[in-house]
Amino acid sequence: MADVMCDDRPLVFDDLVAWFAEGAKPKADWRIGAEHEKFPFRLADRSPVAYDGEAGIHALLTGLMRFGWKGVFEGETLIGLERNGANVSLEPGGQFELSGAPLNDLHEICDETGVHLSEVKTVADELGLGFLGLGFTPDWTREQIPVMPKGRYRIMRAYMPKVGKLGLDMMFRTCTVQVNLDFGSEADMVKKFRTSLALQPIATALFANSPFTEGRPNGFLSARANVWTDTDADRTGMLDFVFKDGFGFETYAAYALDVPMYFVKRGETYVDVAGRSFRDFMDGRLPELPGERPTIKDWADHVTTIFPEVRLKKYLEMRGADAGPWSRLCALPALWTGVLYEDSALDAAWDLCKDWSVESHEGLRAQVARSGLKAQVGGRTVQEIARDMLAIAHDGLKARNRLSGGLVDETNYLADLEEIVETGMTPAERLLQLYEGPWNRDMAKVYDAMAF
């Protein structure tokens, strides 16, 4: 759809539903889109990196342009880069994100990731910067972290403390790795949404990698996951309605319609409408934009401000994992591609979780943040479920039979996760073991071990 309806009529609810439905595509056209964030830091003193300055985030973005990236601007401010369907963007505290292009297989995904990290490292080395692969900043206070000059973040920063205690931590002190996957129909979307949402805490446990806050252990294995439990209940969580009879595009559109707004973008300006109703906007009753009604682009923007553990746009976005080292950046898309892109694997994965009560979903989400693979649901440990889930993903990737060099299939990208399951030790527990042992509680060793 264009930004304005072709007959200039106001948007109606059916248009909002149709926007999601337009994402359906035949299996031959399904793609994989990988995203990952990382914390930039100064090698000299491990401090966070401001936007301005000779060796700041702006200089990093500008330096990457030698590789063919084009600038993305907000007014005259450089806020990101784009190249061949991929984007580099900035999270609120300078977290540096690659949102990859939609690609055919995991070999292409891993190649894209490797090229990006090589380019970034080339420029960062010149600037005296490094990147840290963790889910939560290990020693910076919230006050130490600079604010990136993006209009939407100014609005979110003011609104977050009104709706949760940890929203600013989410904005400034967390990093994640995500994957975006397609669906073939409404029924296929529903099955994938339910399965991936129920199993999202299993991925959270496998990727748990944020056990430190402000220089000491924080009592969590995934502090990032815990932050999301007290960010903004209106737009986060496990979405109980997804598991109810009749769920579909219309149900999700109705949910999204009632999530309070953050902003409306007009030209280069973000109009602050935080807390306002999109329903009122559709009726022309926003006080900040009197008489004005939304375009479909406004709806698409609004949908990006919703943060459940799985998010529906014109694809499904898996949001439950901590950031980590290079090898696990490829493992996350491998896990979910293997589970969701072959019917037999999807059926087997649903069998793992279909009998869990809806009430148990939020409880499991909270459990894994503290206990990782030792958490329990349905009479089983998360480690046991994760072992089954990985076997299903392995079979799914085998069935896809996407080969690199005619020899290697996609299953090798699961190797890190298979080791985690077999040992029963999350990445966070390994870090804690080293921190309390040979590292002698030296936070510098965390940087040495987890830097790109």
Coordinates of C-alpha atoms in Angstrom, one line a residue:
M1 CA 0.0 0.0 0.0
A2 CA 1.1 3.6 -0.6
D3 CA 1.5 5.9 2.4
V4 CA -1.9 7.5 1.5
M5 CA -4.9 5.4 0.4
C6 CA -5.4 5.6 -3.4
D7 CA -8.8 7.2 -3.1
D8 CA -7.7 9.6 -0.3
R9 CA -10.3 8.1 2.0
P10 CA -9.5 7.8 5.7
L11 CA -8.0 4.5 7.0
V12 CA -10.5 2.0 8.3
F13 CA -9.8 -1.1 10.5
D14 CA -9.8 -3.4 7.5
D15 CA -6.8 -1.5 6.0
L16 CA -4.9 -2.1 9.2
V17 CA -5.6 -5.8 9.0
A18 CA -4.8 -6.0 5.3
W19 CA -1.4 -4.4 6.0
F20 CA -0.4 -7.5 8.0
A21 CA -2.0 -9.9 5.5
E22 CA 0.1 -8.5 2.7
G23 CA 3.1 -10.1 4.2
A24 CA 1.9 -13.6 3.2
K25 CA 4.0 -15.2 0.4
P26 CA 4.6 -18.6 -1.1
K27 CA 7.3 -20.8 0.5
A28 CA 9.6 -20.3 -2.5
D29 CA 9.7 -16.6 -1.6
W30 CA 10.4 -17.0 2.1
R31 CA 13.6 -15.3 3.2
I32 CA 15.6 -14.9 6.4
G33 CA 16.5 -11.5 7.8
A34 CA 19.0 -11.3 10.7
E35 CA 19.6 -8.4 13.1
H36 CA 22.1 -8.0 15.8
E37 CA 23.3 -5.2 18.1
K38 CA 26.6 -4.7 19.9
F39 CA 28.0 -2.1 22.4
P40 CA 30.7 0.2 21.1
F41 CA 33.4 1.1 23.7
R42 CA 36.7 2.9 23.8
L43 CA 39.6 0.5 23.9
A44 CA 41.7 2.8 26.1
D45 CA 39.3 2.9 29.1
R46 CA 36.3 0.7 28.2
S47 CA 34.0 3.8 28.3
P48 CA 30.9 4.2 26.2
V49 CA 31.1 6.2 22.9
A50 CA 29.4 9.5 22.3
Y51 CA 27.8 10.4 19.0
D52 CA 30.1 13.5 18.3
G53 CA 33.9 13.8 18.4
E54 CA 36.7 12.7 16.2
A55 CA 36.3 9.0 17.3
G56 CA 32.6 9.0 18.0
I57 CA 29.6 7.2 16.5
H58 CA 29.3 9.8 13.7
A59 CA 32.9 9.1 12.7
L60 CA 32.2 5.4 12.8
L61 CA 29.2 5.8 10.5
T62 CA 31.1 8.1 8.2
G63 CA 34.1 5.7 8.0
L64 CA 31.9 2.8 6.9
M65 CA 30.8 4.8 3.8
R66 CA 34.1 3.8 2.1
F67 CA 32.5 0.3 1.8
G68 CA 29.6 1.6 -0.3
W69 CA 27.1 2.4 2.5
K70 CA 24.9 5.4 1.9
G71 CA 23.9 7.8 4.7
V72 CA 20.4 7.8 6.3
F73 CA 19.6 11.2 7.7
E74 CA 17.2 12.8 10.1
G75 CA 17.3 16.4 9.0
E76 CA 21.0 17.0 8.6
T77 CA 22.0 14.4 11.3
L78 CA 23.5 11.1 10.1
I79 CA 21.6 8.4 12.0
G80 CA 22.3 5.3 9.9
L81 CA 23.4 3.7 6.7
E82 CA 21.9 1.6 4.0
R83 CA 23.3 -0.7 1.3
N84 CA 21.6 -3.4 -0.9
G85 CA 18.6 -3.9 1.4
A86 CA 20.6 -3.9 4.6
N87 CA 20.7 -1.1 7.2
V88 CA 23.1 0.0 10.0
S89 CA 21.2 1.9 12.7
L90 CA 21.7 3.2 16.2
E91 CA 19.8 2.2 19.3
P92 CA 19.3 4.9 21.9
G93 CA 22.6 4.5 23.8
G94 CA 24.7 4.0 20.7
Q95 CA 24.2 0.3 20.4
F96 CA 25.3 -0.4 16.8
E97 CA 22.9 -2.6 14.8
L98 CA 23.0 -4.4 11.6
S99 CA 19.5 -5.1 10.1
G100 CA 20.4 -7.4 7.3
A101 CA 18.9 -7.8 3.9
P102 CA 16.3 -10.6 3.3
L103 CA 18.5 -13.5 2.2
N104 CA 17.9 -17.0 0.9
D105 CA 19.8 -19.2 3.4
L106 CA 21.9 -19.2 6.5
H107 CA 25.1 -19.4 4.6
E108 CA 24.3 -16.0 3.1
I109 CA 23.3 -14.7 6.5
C110 CA 26.6 -15.7 8.0
D111 CA 28.5 -14.2 5.1
E112 CA 26.6 -11.0 5.5
T113 CA 27.4 -10.9 9.2
G114 CA 31.0 -11.6 8.7
V115 CA 31.4 -8.9 6.0
H116 CA 29.7 -6.4 8.3
L117 CA 31.9 -7.2 11.3
S118 CA 35.0 -7.0 9.2
E119 CA 34.1 -3.6 7.9
V120 CA 33.1 -2.3 11.3
K121 CA 36.3 -3.6 12.8
T122 CA 38.4 -2.0 10.1
V123 CA 37.0 1.5 10.9
A124 CA 36.7 0.9 14.7
D125 CA 40.4 -0.1 14.9
E126 CA 41.3 3.3 13.3
L127 CA 39.2 5.1 15.9
G128 CA 40.4 3.1 18.9
L129 CA 37.0 1.5 19.4
G130 CA 35.9 -2.0 20.1
F131 CA 32.5 -3.8 20.3
L132 CA 31.1 -5.9 23.1
G133 CA 28.8 -8.9 22.5
L134 CA 26.7 -9.1 25.7
G135 CA 23.0 -8.7 26.4
F136 CA 23.5 -5.9 29.0
T137 CA 26.2 -3.4 29.7
P138 CA 28.5 -5.1 32.3
D139 CA 29.7 -2.0 34.2
W140 CA 28.3 1.3 32.8
T141 CA 25.7 3.2 34.8
R142 CA 22.7 4.5 33.0
E143 CA 23.9 8.1 33.5
Q144 CA 27.3 7.3 31.8
I145 CA 25.7 6.3 28.5
P146 CA 25.3 9.0 25.8
V147 CA 22.0 9.6 24.0
M148 CA 21.9 9.3 20.3
P149 CA 20.3 12.2 18.4
K150 CA 17.2 10.5 17.0
G151 CA 13.8 12.2 17.5
R152 CA 11.9 9.0 18.5
Y153 CA 14.3 8.3 21.3
R154 CA 13.8 11.7 22.8
I155 CA 10.0 10.9 23.0
M156 CA 10.6 7.4 24.3
R157 CA 13.1 8.5 26.9
A158 CA 10.5 10.9 28.4
Y159 CA 7.7 8.4 28.3
M160 CA 9.4 5.2 29.6
P161 CA 9.6 6.2 33.3
K162 CA 5.8 6.7 33.3
V163 CA 5.0 3.1 32.4
G164 CA 7.8 0.9 34.0
K165 CA 10.8 1.0 36.2
L166 CA 13.3 -0.5 33.7
G167 CA 12.4 1.0 30.3
L168 CA 15.4 3.3 30.3
D169 CA 17.6 0.3 31.0
M170 CA 16.0 -1.4 28.0
M171 CA 16.8 1.6 25.8
F172 CA 20.3 2.3 26.9
R173 CA 21.8 -0.8 28.4
T174 CA 20.6 -3.9 26.4
C175 CA 21.6 -5.6 23.2
T176 CA 19.9 -8.4 21.3
V177 CA 20.2 -10.7 18.3
Q178 CA 17.0 -11.3 16.3
V179 CA 15.7 -13.0 13.2
N180 CA 12.8 -12.1 10.9
L181 CA 10.9 -15.0 9.1
D182 CA 8.1 -15.1 6.6
F183 CA 4.7 -16.8 6.7
G184 CA 2.7 -18.3 3.8
S185 CA -0.9 -17.5 4.9
E186 CA -2.9 -16.4 7.9
A187 CA -3.1 -20.0 9.2
D188 CA 0.7 -20.4 8.8
M189 CA 1.3 -17.2 10.6
V190 CA -0.9 -18.3 13.5
K191 CA 0.9 -21.6 13.9
K192 CA 4.4 -20.0 13.7
F193 CA 3.4 -17.2 16.0
R194 CA 2.0 -19.6 18.7
T195 CA 4.9 -22.0 18.5
S196 CA 7.7 -19.4 18.5
L197 CA 6.1 -17.3 21.2
A198 CA 5.6 -20.3 23.5
L199 CA 9.2 -21.4 22.9
Q200 CA 10.8 -18.0 23.0
P201 CA 11.9 -18.4 26.7
I202 CA 13.8 -21.5 25.6
A203 CA 15.8 -19.4 23.2
T204 CA 16.2 -16.8 26.0
A205 CA 17.8 -19.5 28.2
L206 CA 20.1 -20.8 25.4
F207 CA 21.4 -17.3 24.6
A208 CA 21.4 -16.0 28.2
N209 CA 24.5 -13.7 28.3
S210 CA 24.0 -10.8 30.6
P211 CA 24.9 -11.7 34.2
F212 CA 26.7 -8.4 35.2
T213 CA 25.4 -4.9 36.1
E214 CA 27.6 -2.0 37.1
G215 CA 30.6 -4.2 37.6
R216 CA 29.2 -7.1 39.6
P217 CA 26.9 -10.1 39.2
N218 CA 23.3 -9.1 39.1
G219 CA 21.5 -12.3 40.1
F220 CA 20.3 -12.9 36.6
L221 CA 21.6 -15.0 33.7
S222 CA 19.7 -12.7 31.3
A223 CA 19.4 -9.2 32.8
R224 CA 18.2 -8.1 29.4
A225 CA 15.2 -10.5 29.6
N226 CA 14.4 -9.3 33.1
V227 CA 14.4 -5.7 31.9
W228 CA 11.6 -6.5 29.5
T229 CA 9.4 -7.7 32.4
D230 CA 9.1 -4.1 33.8
T231 CA 9.4 -1.9 30.7
D232 CA 5.8 -1.2 29.6
A233 CA 3.1 -3.8 30.0
D234 CA 1.0 -2.2 27.3
R235 CA 3.4 -3.2 24.6
T236 CA 5.5 -6.2 25.8
G237 CA 5.2 -9.8 27.0
M238 CA 3.8 -13.1 25.9
L239 CA 0.5 -12.0 24.4
D240 CA -2.0 -14.5 25.9
F241 CA -4.5 -13.8 23.1
V242 CA -2.2 -15.4 20.5
F243 CA -3.2 -18.8 22.0
K244 CA -6.9 -18.2 22.0
D245 CA -9.3 -19.6 19.4
G246 CA -9.9 -17.3 16.4
F247 CA -6.5 -15.6 16.6
G248 CA -5.4 -14.0 13.3
F249 CA -4.4 -10.8 11.6
E250 CA -7.6 -9.1 12.8
T251 CA -6.8 -10.0 16.5
Y252 CA -3.3 -8.6 16.3
A253 CA -4.4 -5.5 14.5
A254 CA -7.0 -4.9 17.3
Y255 CA -4.3 -5.3 19.9
A256 CA -1.9 -3.0 18.1
L257 CA -4.6 -0.4 17.7
D258 CA -5.0 -0.2 21.5
V259 CA -1.2 0.0 22.3
P260 CA -0.6 3.7 23.2
M261 CA 1.3 5.7 20.6
Y262 CA 4.7 7.2 20.9
F263 CA 4.9 9.6 17.9
V264 CA 3.7 10.6 14.5
K265 CA 6.4 11.4 12.0
R266 CA 5.8 14.4 9.7
G267 CA 8.6 15.1 7.3
E268 CA 11.7 15.1 9.5
T269 CA 9.8 15.9 12.7
Y270 CA 8.6 13.4 15.3
V271 CA 5.5 14.8 16.8
D272 CA 5.2 13.7 20.5
V273 CA 1.8 11.9 21.0
A274 CA 3.1 9.5 23.7
G275 CA 0.2 7.8 25.4
R276 CA -2.4 8.9 22.8
S277 CA -4.8 6.5 21.1
F278 CA -4.4 5.4 17.4
R279 CA -8.2 5.0 17.5
D280 CA -8.5 8.7 18.2
F281 CA -6.0 9.4 15.5
M282 CA -8.2 7.5 13.0
D283 CA -11.1 9.7 14.0
G284 CA -9.0 12.9 13.6
R285 CA -9.0 13.6 17.3
L286 CA -5.4 13.9 18.3
P287 CA -4.9 17.2 20.1
E288 CA -1.4 17.5 18.7
L289 CA -2.6 17.0 15.1
P290 CA -6.2 18.4 15.2
G291 CA -8.3 17.0 12.3
E292 CA -5.5 15.0 10.8
R293 CA -5.9 11.3 10.1
P294 CA -3.2 8.6 9.7
T295 CA -1.7 7.2 6.6
I296 CA -0.8 3.5 6.3
K297 CA 2.8 4.6 6.9
D298 CA 1.7 6.0 10.3
W299 CA 0.3 2.5 11.1
A300 CA 3.6 0.8 10.0
D301 CA 5.5 3.2 12.2
H302 CA 3.2 2.6 15.2
V303 CA 3.6 -1.2 14.8
T304 CA 7.4 -0.8 15.2
T305 CA 6.8 0.7 18.7
I306 CA 5.3 -2.6 20.0
F307 CA 7.8 -4.9 21.7
P308 CA 6.3 -8.4 22.6
E309 CA 8.6 -11.4 22.7
V310 CA 7.5 -12.2 19.1
R311 CA 6.3 -9.3 16.9
L312 CA 4.2 -9.4 13.9
K313 CA 4.8 -7.0 11.1
K314 CA 4.7 -8.3 7.5
Y315 CA 6.9 -11.1 8.9
L316 CA 7.5 -12.6 12.3
E317 CA 10.3 -11.2 14.4
M318 CA 11.9 -13.4 17.1
R319 CA 13.0 -11.1 20.0
G320 CA 14.0 -13.3 22.9
A321 CA 17.8 -13.6 22.8
D322 CA 20.7 -11.8 24.3
A323 CA 23.5 -10.6 22.0
G324 CA 26.7 -12.6 22.0
P325 CA 29.9 -13.5 20.1
W326 CA 30.1 -13.9 16.4
S327 CA 29.3 -17.6 16.3
R328 CA 26.0 -17.2 18.2
L329 CA 24.9 -14.4 15.8
C330 CA 24.5 -17.1 13.2
A331 CA 23.0 -19.6 15.6
L332 CA 19.9 -17.6 16.4
P333 CA 18.6 -17.5 12.8
A334 CA 19.6 -21.1 12.4
L335 CA 17.6 -22.2 15.4
W336 CA 14.3 -20.5 14.3
T337 CA 14.7 -21.2 10.6
G338 CA 15.1 -24.9 11.4
V339 CA 12.1 -24.9 13.6
L340 CA 9.7 -22.8 11.6
Y341 CA 10.5 -23.2 7.9
E342 CA 9.7 -27.0 7.5
D343 CA 6.1 -28.2 8.2
S344 CA 7.3 -31.4 9.9
A345 CA 9.6 -29.4 12.2
L346 CA 6.9 -26.8 13.0
D347 CA 4.5 -29.6 13.9
A348 CA 7.1 -31.3 16.2
A349 CA 7.9 -28.0 17.8
W350 CA 4.3 -27.2 18.5
D351 CA 4.0 -30.7 20.1
L352 CA 6.7 -29.6 22.6
C353 CA 4.6 -26.7 24.0
K354 CA 1.0 -27.1 23.0
D355 CA -0.1 -28.4 26.4
W356 CA 1.5 -25.6 28.4
S357 CA -1.0 -23.5 30.1
V358 CA -1.3 -19.9 28.9
E359 CA -0.6 -18.8 32.5
S360 CA 2.7 -20.6 32.5
H361 CA 4.1 -18.6 29.6
E362 CA 4.9 -15.4 31.6
G363 CA 6.1 -17.5 34.5
L364 CA 8.6 -19.3 32.3
R365 CA 9.7 -16.1 30.8
A366 CA 10.6 -14.8 34.3
Q367 CA 12.1 -18.1 35.4
V368 CA 14.6 -18.3 32.5
A369 CA 15.9 -14.8 33.2
R370 CA 17.2 -16.1 36.5
S371 CA 17.6 -19.8 36.1
G372 CA 18.3 -20.4 32.4
L373 CA 18.2 -24.0 31.4
K374 CA 17.4 -25.1 35.0
A375 CA 13.9 -23.5 34.8
Q376 CA 11.0 -25.8 34.5
V377 CA 7.6 -25.9 32.6
G378 CA 5.2 -28.8 32.1
G379 CA 7.1 -31.1 34.3
R380 CA 10.3 -30.8 32.3
T381 CA 13.5 -28.7 32.6
V382 CA 14.2 -26.1 30.0
Q383 CA 17.4 -28.0 29.2
E384 CA 15.4 -31.1 28.3
I385 CA 13.1 -29.0 26.1
A386 CA 16.0 -27.2 24.5
R387 CA 17.6 -30.5 23.6
D388 CA 14.4 -31.6 21.8
M389 CA 14.0 -28.1 20.2
L390 CA 17.6 -28.3 18.8
A391 CA 17.0 -31.8 17.4
I392 CA 13.9 -30.5 15.7
A393 CA 15.8 -27.5 14.3
H394 CA 18.6 -29.8 13.1
D395 CA 16.1 -32.0 11.3
G396 CA 14.4 -28.9 9.8
L397 CA 17.7 -27.6 8.4
K398 CA 18.6 -31.0 7.1
A399 CA 15.3 -31.1 5.2
R400 CA 16.0 -27.7 3.7
N401 CA 19.2 -29.1 2.3
R402 CA 20.7 -25.7 1.6
L403 CA 24.4 -26.4 0.8
S404 CA 27.4 -24.2 0.8
G405 CA 30.0 -25.2 -1.7
G406 CA 27.9 -28.3 -2.5
L407 CA 29.0 -30.0 0.7
V408 CA 28.0 -28.2 4.0
D409 CA 24.4 -27.8 5.0
E410 CA 23.0 -25.3 7.5
T411 CA 23.1 -27.5 10.6
N412 CA 26.7 -26.5 11.5
Y413 CA 25.4 -23.2 12.7
L414 CA 23.7 -24.9 15.6
A415 CA 27.0 -26.2 17.0
D416 CA 27.4 -23.6 19.8
L417 CA 23.8 -24.2 21.0
E418 CA 24.2 -28.0 21.0
E419 CA 27.3 -27.6 23.2
I420 CA 25.3 -25.3 25.6
V421 CA 22.5 -27.9 25.9
E422 CA 24.8 -30.8 26.4
T423 CA 26.8 -29.1 29.2
G424 CA 23.7 -27.5 30.7
M425 CA 25.6 -24.3 31.2
T426 CA 24.4 -21.1 29.7
P427 CA 26.9 -18.5 28.3
A428 CA 26.2 -16.4 31.4
E429 CA 27.1 -19.2 33.8
R430 CA 30.4 -19.7 31.9
L431 CA 31.1 -16.0 32.3
L432 CA 30.3 -16.1 36.0
Q433 CA 32.5 -19.2 36.5
L434 CA 35.4 -17.4 34.9
Y435 CA 34.7 -14.1 36.7
E436 CA 34.7 -15.8 40.1
G437 CA 37.7 -18.0 39.2
P438 CA 40.6 -17.3 36.9
W439 CA 39.5 -13.7 36.1
N440 CA 39.6 -12.8 39.9
R441 CA 36.5 -10.6 39.5
D442 CA 38.3 -8.3 37.0
M443 CA 35.7 -6.7 34.7
A444 CA 38.4 -6.0 32.1
K445 CA 38.6 -9.7 31.5
V446 CA 34.9 -9.7 30.5
Y447 CA 35.7 -7.1 27.8
D448 CA 38.7 -9.1 26.6
A449 CA 36.6 -12.3 26.3
M450 CA 33.5 -10.8 24.7
A451 CA 34.9 -8.1 22.4
F452 CA 34.6 -8.5 18.7

